[in-house]
Short mmCIF file of C-alpha atoms and ligand atoms in Angstrom, two decimals:
data_model
loop_
_atom_site.label_atom_id
_atom_site.label_comp_id
_atom_site.label_asym_id
_atom_site.label_seq_id
_atom_site.Cartn_x
_atom_site.Cartn_y
_atom_site.Cartn_z
CA MET A 1 12.59 0.96 -10.24
CA GLN A 2 8.98 0.74 -10.43
CA LYS A 3 6.87 0.73 -7.19
CA SER A 4 5.67 -2.56 -6.04
CA LEU A 5 2.07 -2.96 -6.63
CA LEU A 6 0.18 -3.20 -3.04
CA MET A 7 -2.23 -6.26 -3.30
CA ILE A 8 -2.53 -6.42 0.24
CA PRO A 9 -6.16 -6.48 2.03
CA GLY A 10 -5.75 -2.77 2.82
CA PRO A 11 -4.41 -0.41 2.60
CA VAL A 12 -4.71 -0.51 -1.05
CA GLU A 13 -3.31 1.44 -4.04
CA VAL A 14 -5.05 4.99 -4.07
CA ASP A 15 -5.88 6.70 -7.61
CA PRO A 16 -3.33 9.56 -8.37
CA ASP A 17 -6.44 12.21 -8.38
CA VAL A 18 -7.24 11.26 -4.53
CA LEU A 19 -3.67 11.57 -3.58
CA GLU A 20 -3.38 14.90 -5.65
CA VAL A 21 -6.38 16.37 -3.56
CA MET A 22 -4.66 15.02 -0.41
CA GLY A 23 -1.53 16.84 -0.97
CA ARG A 24 -3.34 20.30 -1.77
CA PRO A 25 -2.82 22.90 1.12
CA THR A 26 -4.46 22.22 4.38
CA ASP A 27 -7.86 24.14 4.47
CA GLY A 28 -9.30 25.47 7.49
CA HIS A 29 -11.94 23.02 9.16
CA THR A 30 -14.56 25.96 9.04
CA SER A 31 -13.60 27.04 5.63
CA SER A 32 -16.61 27.38 3.19
CA ALA A 33 -14.59 25.17 0.62
CA PHE A 34 -13.94 22.54 3.54
CA ILE A 35 -17.52 22.73 4.51
CA GLU A 36 -18.71 22.12 1.02
CA THR A 37 -16.26 19.21 0.64
CA PHE A 38 -17.14 17.24 3.85
CA GLY A 39 -20.94 18.01 3.30
CA ALA A 40 -20.64 16.52 0.08
CA CYS A 41 -18.65 13.76 1.06
CA LEU A 42 -21.08 12.74 4.03
CA GLU A 43 -24.10 12.91 1.65
CA GLY A 44 -22.21 10.79 -1.03
CA LEU A 45 -21.44 8.21 1.75
CA ARG A 46 -25.16 7.46 1.87
CA ASP A 47 -25.20 6.20 -1.82
CA VAL A 48 -21.97 4.11 -0.95
CA PHE A 49 -23.48 2.41 1.90
CA ALA A 50 -26.92 2.37 0.28
CA ALA A 51 -28.34 3.93 3.10
CA PRO A 52 -30.54 6.91 2.35
CA ASP A 53 -32.00 7.26 5.76
CA GLY A 54 -28.39 6.70 7.39
CA MET A 55 -26.35 9.47 9.63
CA PRO A 56 -22.71 9.31 8.41
CA PHE A 57 -20.02 9.61 10.78
CA VAL A 58 -16.39 10.26 9.38
CA ILE A 59 -13.86 10.55 12.20
CA ALA A 60 -9.97 10.39 12.47
CA GLY A 61 -9.21 6.91 13.49
CA SER A 62 -8.61 3.51 11.77
CA GLY A 63 -11.11 0.71 11.14
CA THR A 64 -10.84 -0.44 14.89
CA PHE A 65 -12.03 2.92 16.10
CA ALA A 66 -14.86 2.64 13.73
CA MET A 67 -15.67 -0.58 15.63
CA GLU A 68 -15.37 1.27 18.99
CA LEU A 69 -17.38 4.05 17.59
CA ALA A 70 -20.33 1.69 17.09
CA VAL A 71 -20.10 -0.26 20.17
CA ALA A 72 -19.36 2.25 22.61
CA ASN A 73 -22.55 4.16 21.64
CA LEU A 74 -25.11 1.18 21.57
CA ILE A 75 -23.55 -0.91 24.51
CA GLU A 76 -24.39 -0.14 28.04
CA PRO A 77 -22.73 -2.58 30.81
CA GLY A 78 -24.89 -5.69 31.20
CA ASP A 79 -26.20 -5.73 27.70
CA ARG A 80 -26.18 -8.77 26.01
CA ALA A 81 -24.38 -9.02 22.42
CA VAL A 82 -24.45 -11.92 20.21
CA VAL A 83 -21.17 -12.07 17.88
CA VAL A 84 -21.16 -13.94 14.44
CA GLU A 85 -17.69 -15.32 14.59
CA THR A 86 -15.93 -15.89 11.26
CA GLY A 87 -12.30 -14.92 12.25
CA TYR A 88 -9.73 -12.61 13.65
CA PHE A 89 -12.00 -9.54 13.50
CA SER A 90 -15.24 -11.15 15.02
CA TRP A 91 -12.70 -11.72 18.01
CA ARG A 92 -11.63 -8.24 18.02
CA MET A 93 -15.43 -6.91 18.03
CA ALA A 94 -15.87 -9.21 20.99
CA ASP A 95 -13.14 -7.79 22.76
CA VAL A 96 -14.38 -4.38 21.88
CA LEU A 97 -17.91 -5.29 22.92
CA THR A 98 -16.39 -7.02 26.38
CA ARG A 99 -14.37 -3.75 26.90
CA HIS A 100 -17.37 -1.62 27.24
CA GLY A 101 -19.31 -3.91 29.53
CA ALA A 102 -21.30 -6.20 27.20
CA GLN A 103 -22.32 -9.95 28.09
CA VAL A 104 -20.88 -11.32 24.82
CA GLU A 105 -21.89 -14.92 23.26
CA GLN A 106 -19.71 -15.85 20.25
CA VAL A 107 -21.30 -18.04 17.54
CA GLY A 108 -18.80 -19.77 16.12
CA ALA A 109 -17.79 -22.15 13.02
CA GLU A 110 -14.79 -23.96 11.60
CA VAL A 111 -12.38 -21.86 9.66
CA GLY A 112 -13.58 -21.43 6.15
CA HIS A 113 -17.27 -21.84 7.50
CA ALA A 114 -19.98 -19.05 8.61
CA PRO A 115 -22.25 -19.80 11.71
CA SER A 116 -25.70 -21.69 10.44
CA LEU A 117 -28.73 -19.62 10.75
CA GLU A 118 -30.05 -22.07 13.55
CA ASP A 119 -27.12 -21.50 15.79
CA VAL A 120 -27.36 -17.78 15.39
CA GLU A 121 -30.97 -18.02 16.00
CA ALA A 122 -30.35 -20.14 19.37
CA ALA A 123 -28.12 -17.42 20.65
CA LEU A 124 -30.70 -14.76 19.88
CA LYS A 125 -33.42 -16.37 21.30
CA LYS A 126 -31.87 -15.94 24.93
CA GLY A 127 -32.08 -12.19 24.08
CA ALA A 128 -29.61 -9.70 22.72
CA LYS A 129 -29.45 -5.83 22.20
CA VAL A 130 -26.94 -6.38 19.57
CA LEU A 131 -25.86 -8.87 17.09
CA THR A 132 -22.73 -8.05 15.30
CA VAL A 133 -21.42 -9.70 11.81
CA THR A 134 -18.05 -9.04 10.07
CA HIS A 135 -19.22 -8.61 6.52
CA VAL A 136 -15.93 -10.01 5.10
CA ASP A 137 -13.48 -11.31 7.51
CA THR A 138 -10.17 -10.42 6.37
CA SER A 139 -8.32 -12.97 7.91
CA THR A 140 -10.04 -16.12 6.48
CA GLY A 141 -11.96 -14.32 3.26
CA VAL A 142 -15.14 -15.47 4.66
CA CYS A 143 -18.09 -13.32 3.45
CA ALA A 144 -20.83 -13.97 5.92
CA PRO A 145 -24.61 -14.10 4.68
CA VAL A 146 -25.41 -10.59 6.00
CA LYS A 147 -28.88 -10.18 4.79
CA ASP A 148 -29.90 -13.56 6.20
CA TYR A 149 -28.38 -12.71 9.92
CA ALA A 150 -30.02 -9.25 9.84
CA ALA A 151 -33.42 -10.48 8.88
CA LEU A 152 -32.96 -13.30 11.65
CA ALA A 153 -31.80 -10.44 14.35
CA ARG A 154 -35.06 -8.20 13.43
CA ARG A 155 -37.35 -11.02 14.32
CA TYR A 156 -35.47 -11.12 17.81
CA ASN A 157 -35.35 -7.24 18.14
CA ALA A 158 -31.66 -7.12 18.18
CA LEU A 159 -29.89 -4.02 16.62
CA VAL A 160 -27.50 -5.04 13.94
CA VAL A 161 -23.91 -3.89 13.62
CA VAL A 162 -21.98 -4.76 10.67
CA ASP A 163 -18.28 -4.56 10.34
CA GLY A 164 -17.94 -3.85 6.67
CA VAL A 165 -14.13 -2.48 6.95
CA CYS A 166 -13.17 -5.10 3.95
CA ALA A 167 -16.52 -4.98 2.18
CA VAL A 168 -18.11 -1.24 1.87
CA ALA A 169 -17.46 0.07 -1.54
CA GLY A 170 -16.70 -3.33 -3.01
CA GLN A 171 -18.84 -6.30 -1.80
CA GLU A 172 -22.59 -5.80 -2.57
CA PHE A 173 -24.03 -4.07 0.78
CA ARG A 174 -27.58 -2.45 0.83
CA GLN A 175 -27.85 -1.16 4.43
CA THR A 176 -31.38 0.27 4.08
CA GLU A 177 -32.86 -2.48 2.16
CA TRP A 178 -31.13 -5.38 4.28
CA ASP A 179 -32.07 -3.29 7.50
CA VAL A 180 -28.62 -3.28 9.06
CA ASP A 181 -28.76 -0.49 11.71
CA VAL A 182 -25.10 0.17 11.89
CA CYS A 183 -22.12 -0.45 9.42
CA LEU A 184 -18.65 0.81 9.87
CA THR A 185 -15.63 0.84 7.80
CA GLY A 186 -12.05 2.45 7.57
CA SER A 187 -10.83 4.53 4.56
CA GLN A 188 -7.83 2.33 3.41
CA LYS A 189 -9.64 -0.72 2.16
CA ALA A 190 -12.33 -0.85 -0.67
CA LEU A 191 -12.88 3.02 -0.35
CA ALA A 192 -9.31 3.28 -1.64
CA VAL A 193 -8.04 6.29 0.57
CA PRO A 194 -4.83 6.22 2.64
CA PRO A 195 -5.09 4.98 6.15
CA GLY A 196 -6.79 7.28 8.88
CA LEU A 197 -10.53 7.64 8.65
CA ALA A 198 -13.20 5.75 10.55
CA LEU A 199 -16.70 5.78 8.86
CA VAL A 200 -19.94 5.02 10.57
CA MET A 201 -23.31 5.01 9.07
CA ALA A 202 -26.07 4.78 11.61
CA ARG A 203 -29.92 4.39 10.88
CA PRO A 204 -32.55 5.65 12.95
CA ARG A 205 -33.18 2.61 15.19
CA ALA A 206 -29.64 2.90 16.14
CA ILE A 207 -29.80 6.53 16.90
CA GLU A 208 -32.92 6.09 18.93
CA ALA A 209 -31.00 3.21 20.86
CA PHE A 210 -28.24 5.87 21.55
CA LYS A 211 -30.79 8.53 22.63
CA ALA A 212 -32.27 5.92 24.97
CA ARG A 213 -29.10 5.00 26.95
CA LYS A 214 -29.52 5.40 30.67
CA THR A 215 -25.52 5.91 31.23
CA PRO A 216 -23.04 8.20 29.83
CA VAL A 217 -20.69 6.96 26.75
CA ALA A 218 -17.55 5.91 28.42
CA SER A 219 -15.41 7.24 25.55
CA TYR A 220 -15.49 11.10 25.29
CA TYR A 221 -13.79 10.97 21.72
CA ALA A 222 -16.17 8.19 20.42
CA ASP A 223 -19.46 9.99 21.78
CA TRP A 224 -22.10 10.14 19.02
CA GLY A 225 -23.78 12.49 21.03
CA LEU A 226 -20.66 15.22 20.69
CA TRP A 227 -20.15 14.34 16.95
CA LEU A 228 -23.78 14.08 15.48
CA PRO A 229 -24.42 18.00 15.44
CA ILE A 230 -20.92 18.19 13.96
CA MET A 231 -21.86 15.98 10.90
CA GLN A 232 -25.17 17.44 10.58
CA ALA A 233 -23.67 20.66 10.65
CA TYR A 234 -21.33 20.02 7.77
CA MET A 235 -24.47 18.53 5.79
CA ASP A 236 -26.60 21.39 6.55
CA ARG A 237 -23.24 23.38 5.10
CA LYS A 238 -22.95 25.28 8.34
CA PRO A 239 -19.61 25.72 10.30
CA ALA A 240 -19.16 23.82 13.53
CA TYR A 241 -16.20 22.36 15.82
CA PHE A 242 -15.93 19.73 18.35
CA ALA A 243 -12.74 18.24 17.49
CA THR A 244 -10.49 19.04 14.55
CA PRO A 245 -11.25 16.95 11.59
CA ALA A 246 -8.47 15.17 9.50
CA VAL A 247 -8.79 17.92 6.87
CA ASN A 248 -6.65 16.68 4.28
CA LEU A 249 -7.99 13.09 4.56
CA VAL A 250 -11.38 13.82 4.23
CA ALA A 251 -10.73 15.83 0.99
CA ALA A 252 -9.03 12.61 -0.23
CA LEU A 253 -12.29 10.67 0.83
CA ALA A 254 -14.72 13.14 -0.93
CA GLU A 255 -12.50 12.95 -4.04
CA SER A 256 -12.80 9.10 -3.67
CA VAL A 257 -16.65 8.99 -2.95
CA LYS A 258 -16.83 11.48 -5.90
CA GLN A 259 -15.42 8.63 -7.99
CA ILE A 260 -17.23 5.67 -6.46
CA ASN A 261 -20.53 7.34 -7.03
CA ALA A 262 -19.62 8.31 -10.63
CA GLU A 263 -18.77 4.65 -11.40
CA GLY A 264 -22.17 3.92 -9.61
CA MET A 265 -22.35 1.16 -6.73
CA GLU A 266 -24.02 -1.49 -8.82
CA ALA A 267 -21.40 -1.14 -11.67
CA ARG A 268 -18.78 -1.04 -8.85
CA TRP A 269 -20.17 -4.35 -6.97
CA ALA A 270 -20.27 -5.77 -10.57
CA ARG A 271 -16.54 -4.97 -11.38
CA HIS A 272 -15.35 -6.04 -8.26
CA ARG A 273 -17.31 -9.50 -8.40
CA ARG A 274 -15.97 -9.95 -12.11
CA LEU A 275 -12.11 -9.33 -11.17
CA SER A 276 -12.52 -11.54 -8.23
CA ASN A 277 -14.03 -14.38 -10.39
CA ALA A 278 -11.05 -13.84 -12.93
CA PHE A 279 -8.34 -13.71 -9.91
CA LYS A 280 -9.75 -16.89 -8.25
CA ALA A 281 -9.60 -18.64 -11.88
CA GLY A 282 -6.32 -17.90 -12.17
CA ALA A 283 -5.36 -19.13 -8.81
CA ALA A 284 -7.53 -22.21 -9.44
CA ALA A 285 -5.29 -22.83 -12.57
CA LEU A 286 -2.32 -22.78 -10.45
CA GLY A 287 -3.48 -25.32 -8.26
CA LEU A 288 -4.29 -22.90 -5.34
CA ASP A 289 -6.88 -23.84 -2.90
CA GLN A 290 -9.10 -21.01 -1.10
CA ILE A 291 -10.22 -21.29 2.71
CA PRO A 292 -13.80 -20.36 2.39
CA VAL A 293 -15.26 -23.83 1.65
CA THR A 294 -18.19 -23.02 -0.71
CA GLU A 295 -18.44 -20.27 -3.39
CA ASP A 296 -20.95 -18.10 -1.78
CA LEU A 297 -18.85 -17.88 1.43
CA ARG A 298 -15.97 -16.40 -0.80
CA ALA A 299 -15.25 -12.48 -0.59
CA VAL A 300 -15.15 -10.47 -3.85
CA THR A 301 -12.53 -8.07 -2.27
CA LEU A 302 -9.93 -10.43 -1.47
CA THR A 303 -8.54 -13.95 -1.87
CA THR A 304 -7.19 -16.37 0.81
CA LEU A 305 -5.06 -19.23 -0.45
CA TYR A 306 -3.14 -22.13 0.88
CA PHE A 307 0.27 -22.64 0.00
CA PRO A 308 0.80 -25.67 -2.21
CA GLU A 309 2.93 -28.99 -1.03
CA GLY A 310 6.04 -28.05 -0.19
CA VAL A 311 5.98 -24.45 -0.45
CA ASP A 312 6.17 -21.86 2.74
CA GLY A 313 6.11 -18.22 3.59
CA SER A 314 9.06 -17.65 1.53
CA LEU A 315 6.90 -17.64 -1.49
CA LEU A 316 5.83 -14.00 -0.72
CA LYS A 317 9.25 -12.67 -0.65
CA ARG A 318 9.69 -14.12 -4.02
CA ILE A 319 6.61 -12.43 -4.99
CA SER A 320 7.59 -9.39 -3.62
CA ALA A 321 10.72 -9.57 -5.76
CA ALA A 322 8.50 -9.93 -8.70
CA GLY A 323 6.72 -6.55 -7.81
CA VAL A 324 3.88 -7.31 -5.84
CA SER A 325 3.28 -6.97 -2.15
CA LEU A 326 0.83 -10.00 -0.86
CA ALA A 327 -0.14 -10.29 2.91
CA GLY A 328 0.61 -13.30 4.88
CA GLY A 329 -1.95 -15.46 7.37
CA LEU A 330 -3.42 -14.10 10.20
CA TYR A 331 -5.80 -16.69 11.50
CA PRO A 332 -3.94 -18.28 14.33
CA THR A 333 -4.26 -22.26 13.62
CA ILE A 334 -3.62 -21.75 9.79
CA LYS A 335 -1.21 -18.75 10.04
CA THR A 336 1.89 -20.05 8.22
CA ARG A 337 0.04 -22.25 5.65
CA TYR A 338 -1.67 -19.79 3.59
CA PHE A 339 -1.56 -15.92 2.05
CA ARG A 340 -4.19 -13.23 1.32
CA VAL A 341 -4.32 -11.08 -1.92
CA GLY A 342 -6.67 -7.79 -1.86
CA HIS A 343 -8.67 -6.89 -4.84
CA MET A 344 -10.38 -3.87 -4.14
CA GLY A 345 -10.64 -0.22 -4.90
CA VAL A 346 -9.25 0.96 -8.06
CA ASN A 347 -7.74 -2.21 -9.69
CA GLY A 348 -8.43 -3.23 -13.03
CA ILE A 349 -7.64 -6.67 -14.79
CA GLY A 350 -4.26 -5.47 -15.61
CA GLU A 351 -3.28 -5.19 -11.82
CA LEU A 352 -4.96 -8.76 -11.24
CA LEU A 353 -2.77 -10.26 -14.14
CA ARG A 354 0.49 -8.67 -12.95
CA THR A 355 -0.27 -10.24 -9.47
CA LEU A 356 -0.94 -13.58 -11.03
CA SER A 357 2.35 -13.60 -12.93
CA ALA A 358 4.09 -12.53 -9.93
CA ILE A 359 2.52 -15.42 -8.36
CA GLU A 360 3.55 -17.63 -11.15
CA GLN A 361 7.38 -16.22 -10.78
CA GLY A 362 7.29 -16.99 -7.24
CA LEU A 363 6.26 -20.52 -7.77
CA GLY A 364 8.40 -21.08 -10.58
CA VAL A 365 5.63 -22.03 -12.76
CA GLN A 366 6.52 -21.20 -16.61
CA SER A 367 3.40 -21.97 -18.30
CA GLY A 368 1.56 -18.93 -17.63
CA ALA A 369 -1.56 -20.80 -16.85
CA GLY A 370 -3.01 -18.80 -13.84
CA VAL A 371 -2.75 -15.67 -16.15
CA ALA A 372 -4.60 -17.50 -19.21
CA ALA A 373 -7.25 -18.75 -17.08
CA ALA A 374 -7.97 -15.47 -15.59
CA GLN A 375 -7.99 -14.00 -19.10
CA GLN A 376 -10.45 -16.40 -20.19
CA GLU A 377 -12.59 -15.88 -17.10
CA TRP A 378 -12.46 -12.07 -17.55
CA LEU A 379 -13.18 -12.03 -21.35
CA LYS A 380 -16.27 -14.60 -20.79
C1 PLP B 1 -9.07 -4.29 8.35
C2 PLP B 1 -10.01 -4.38 9.23
C3 PLP B 1 -10.36 -3.83 10.58
C4 PLP B 1 -9.55 -2.96 11.56
O1 PLP B 1 -9.33 -1.95 10.60
P1 PLP B 1 -7.75 -1.17 11.31
O2 PLP B 1 -7.86 0.08 10.21
O3 PLP B 1 -6.56 -2.04 10.97
O4 PLP B 1 -8.24 -0.68 12.47
C5 PLP B 1 -11.52 -4.23 11.10
N1 PLP B 1 -12.29 -5.27 10.50
C6 PLP B 1 -12.05 -5.89 9.31
C7 PLP B 1 -13.06 -6.73 8.80
C8 PLP B 1 -10.95 -5.24 8.86
O5 PLP B 1 -10.59 -6.03 7.46
#
């Protein structure tokens, strides 16, 4: 039987060339071949984040560890942090901040919305070392206006940390131009690599804030001070060791970064947007409502859809039987009322039409209306 199509918001389908590279014999971490692979990968990531002045960190761990990598190095006990709250992963960020001793203020909004600039400004006015924003909250599908929040934070001298786990390499994001200090992600979302790597891009203001710390970083493994010379050494094509890198995963990431930069970020963002528009048109034609309330709040990397009247979570089992894996709800108050479809990475229109077809089969719709509407939008 054909392998089912993985259309959850991470992990995602991985290109066969990336898997092939990952399965090659493991190199030594200081071999000249691996030094070249890792060095080129780190440099390539600056293009992916649109951060020519960024310092990249790639360390074994999931996206959550990337969150901790950002927080542990910037926060000292007692620092104030403002969290733009758009769902599950904002709460996680608040937890990580609290764990590292921050005084956290969350600025929230109703599910499907993002907090107003006025509300965020009111919190920043009280003083904050850091403002955190989840670019795309994977629990709600809400895409936050990162650029506007970042401009606001700059006025109040707060560092901007963006959780880009479900966004980087899929959703338009220009770290330097938007003046975001730190952006983080994991390998298994729009970077289209198997899970296992935490990525952080830190710009000069963040590195300076780290260097100005008065207290040591509480986590040994997450300490930028220990990793920075290592990342720099790989970029300088020199051997270095602090803790063994995930050699095979880094090779896979390097291959994917090469593919991403061959496509080009502008083209890649445009492809994701076009695919997202086609998928959303297909879902609308099937009468499925989205959680984000307005068009500009809707992520391009995933779509979150309420079950129609009289339909429950068993729909996902029927869709799975039709060959496509989708994800259930995650946001507590509506958890059982919706499902999530990831469409990031290497997908083309074919995968999205197959997904819509499986949803139609699950719903018992015979008209092909979703597939047709998606085709129509795609061919516009
Ligand atoms: C997936 C995700 C995370 C967590 O990543 P893990 O790899 O599961 O630890 C954090 N933030 C966002 C926005 C995510 O989508």
